[in-house]
PDB file of C-alpha atoms in Angstrom:
ATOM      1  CA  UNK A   1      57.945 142.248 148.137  1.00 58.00           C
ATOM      2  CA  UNK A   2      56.763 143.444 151.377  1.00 61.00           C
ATOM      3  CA  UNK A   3      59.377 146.349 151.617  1.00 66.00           C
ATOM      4  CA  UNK A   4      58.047 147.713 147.767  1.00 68.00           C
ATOM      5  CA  UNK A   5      54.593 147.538 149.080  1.00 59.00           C
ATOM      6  CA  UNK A   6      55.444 149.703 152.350  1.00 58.00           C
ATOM      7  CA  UNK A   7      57.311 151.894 149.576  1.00 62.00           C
ATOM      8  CA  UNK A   8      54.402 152.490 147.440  1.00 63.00           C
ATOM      9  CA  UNK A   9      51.684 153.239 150.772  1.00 59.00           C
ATOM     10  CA  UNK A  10      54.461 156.103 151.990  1.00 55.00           C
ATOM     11  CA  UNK A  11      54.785 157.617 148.283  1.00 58.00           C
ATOM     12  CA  UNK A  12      50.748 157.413 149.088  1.00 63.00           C
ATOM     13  CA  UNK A  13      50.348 159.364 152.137  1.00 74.00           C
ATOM     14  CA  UNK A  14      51.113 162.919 151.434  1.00 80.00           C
ATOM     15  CA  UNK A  15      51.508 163.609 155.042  1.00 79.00           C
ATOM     16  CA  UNK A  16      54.778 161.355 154.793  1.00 76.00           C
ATOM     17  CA  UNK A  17      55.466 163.611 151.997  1.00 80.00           C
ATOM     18  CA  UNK A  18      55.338 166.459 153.371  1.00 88.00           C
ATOM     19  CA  UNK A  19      57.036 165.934 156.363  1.00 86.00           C
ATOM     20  CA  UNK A  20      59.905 164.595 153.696  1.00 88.00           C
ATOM     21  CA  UNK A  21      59.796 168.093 151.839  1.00 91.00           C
ATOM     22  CA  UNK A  22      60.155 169.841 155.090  1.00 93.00           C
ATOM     23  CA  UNK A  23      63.094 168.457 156.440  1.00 93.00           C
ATOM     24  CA  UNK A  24      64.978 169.032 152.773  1.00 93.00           C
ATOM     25  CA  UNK A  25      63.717 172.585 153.166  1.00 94.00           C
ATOM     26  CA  UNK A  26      65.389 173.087 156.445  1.00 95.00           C
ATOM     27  CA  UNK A  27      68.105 171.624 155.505  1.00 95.00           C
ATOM     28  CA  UNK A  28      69.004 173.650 152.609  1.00 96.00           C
ATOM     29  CA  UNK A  29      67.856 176.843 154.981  1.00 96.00           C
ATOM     30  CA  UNK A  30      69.704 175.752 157.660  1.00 96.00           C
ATOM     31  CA  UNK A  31      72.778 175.638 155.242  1.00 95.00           C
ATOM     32  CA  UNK A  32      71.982 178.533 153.998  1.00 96.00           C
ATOM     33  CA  UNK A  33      72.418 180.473 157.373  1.00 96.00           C
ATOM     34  CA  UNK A  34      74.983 178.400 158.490  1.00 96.00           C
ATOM     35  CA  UNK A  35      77.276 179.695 155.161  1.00 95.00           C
ATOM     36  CA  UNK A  36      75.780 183.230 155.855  1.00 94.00           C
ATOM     37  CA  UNK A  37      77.183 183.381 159.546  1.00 94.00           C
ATOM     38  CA  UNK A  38      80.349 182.387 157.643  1.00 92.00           C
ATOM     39  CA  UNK A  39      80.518 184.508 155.769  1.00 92.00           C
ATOM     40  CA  UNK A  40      79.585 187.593 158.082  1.00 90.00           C
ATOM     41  CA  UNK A  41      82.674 186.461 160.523  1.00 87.00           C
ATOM     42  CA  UNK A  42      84.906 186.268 157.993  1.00 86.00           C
ATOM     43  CA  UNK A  43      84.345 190.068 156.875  1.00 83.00           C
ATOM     44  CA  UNK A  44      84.272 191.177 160.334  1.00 83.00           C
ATOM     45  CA  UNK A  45      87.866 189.169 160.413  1.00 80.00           C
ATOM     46  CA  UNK A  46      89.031 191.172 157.965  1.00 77.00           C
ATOM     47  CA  UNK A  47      87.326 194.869 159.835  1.00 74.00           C
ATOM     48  CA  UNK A  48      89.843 194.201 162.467  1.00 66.00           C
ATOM     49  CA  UNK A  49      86.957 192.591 164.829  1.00 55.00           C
ATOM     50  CA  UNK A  50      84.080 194.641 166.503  1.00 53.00           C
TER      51      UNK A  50
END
């Protein structure tokens, strides 16, 4: 009962729901990049370096 209760004041306070946003949006940047700089080494790979 308790734990539904603490569920309901966080879905509440949009600060918590911000915060919550933020990190998914970092996340899916930081993935982002991450599959960029990937990408970008693997065509310099193939450039014969440099």
């Amino acid at each position: 009962m308790q734990e539904k209760a603490n569920q309901s004041l966080a879905h509440s306070d949009s600060r918590y729901l911000t915060i919550e946003n933020n990190r998914h949006i970092v996340g899916e940047i930081a993935g982002t990049l991450v599959l960029l700089a990937q990408q970008n080494i693997a065509i310099k790979g193939t450039q014969g370096g440099a």
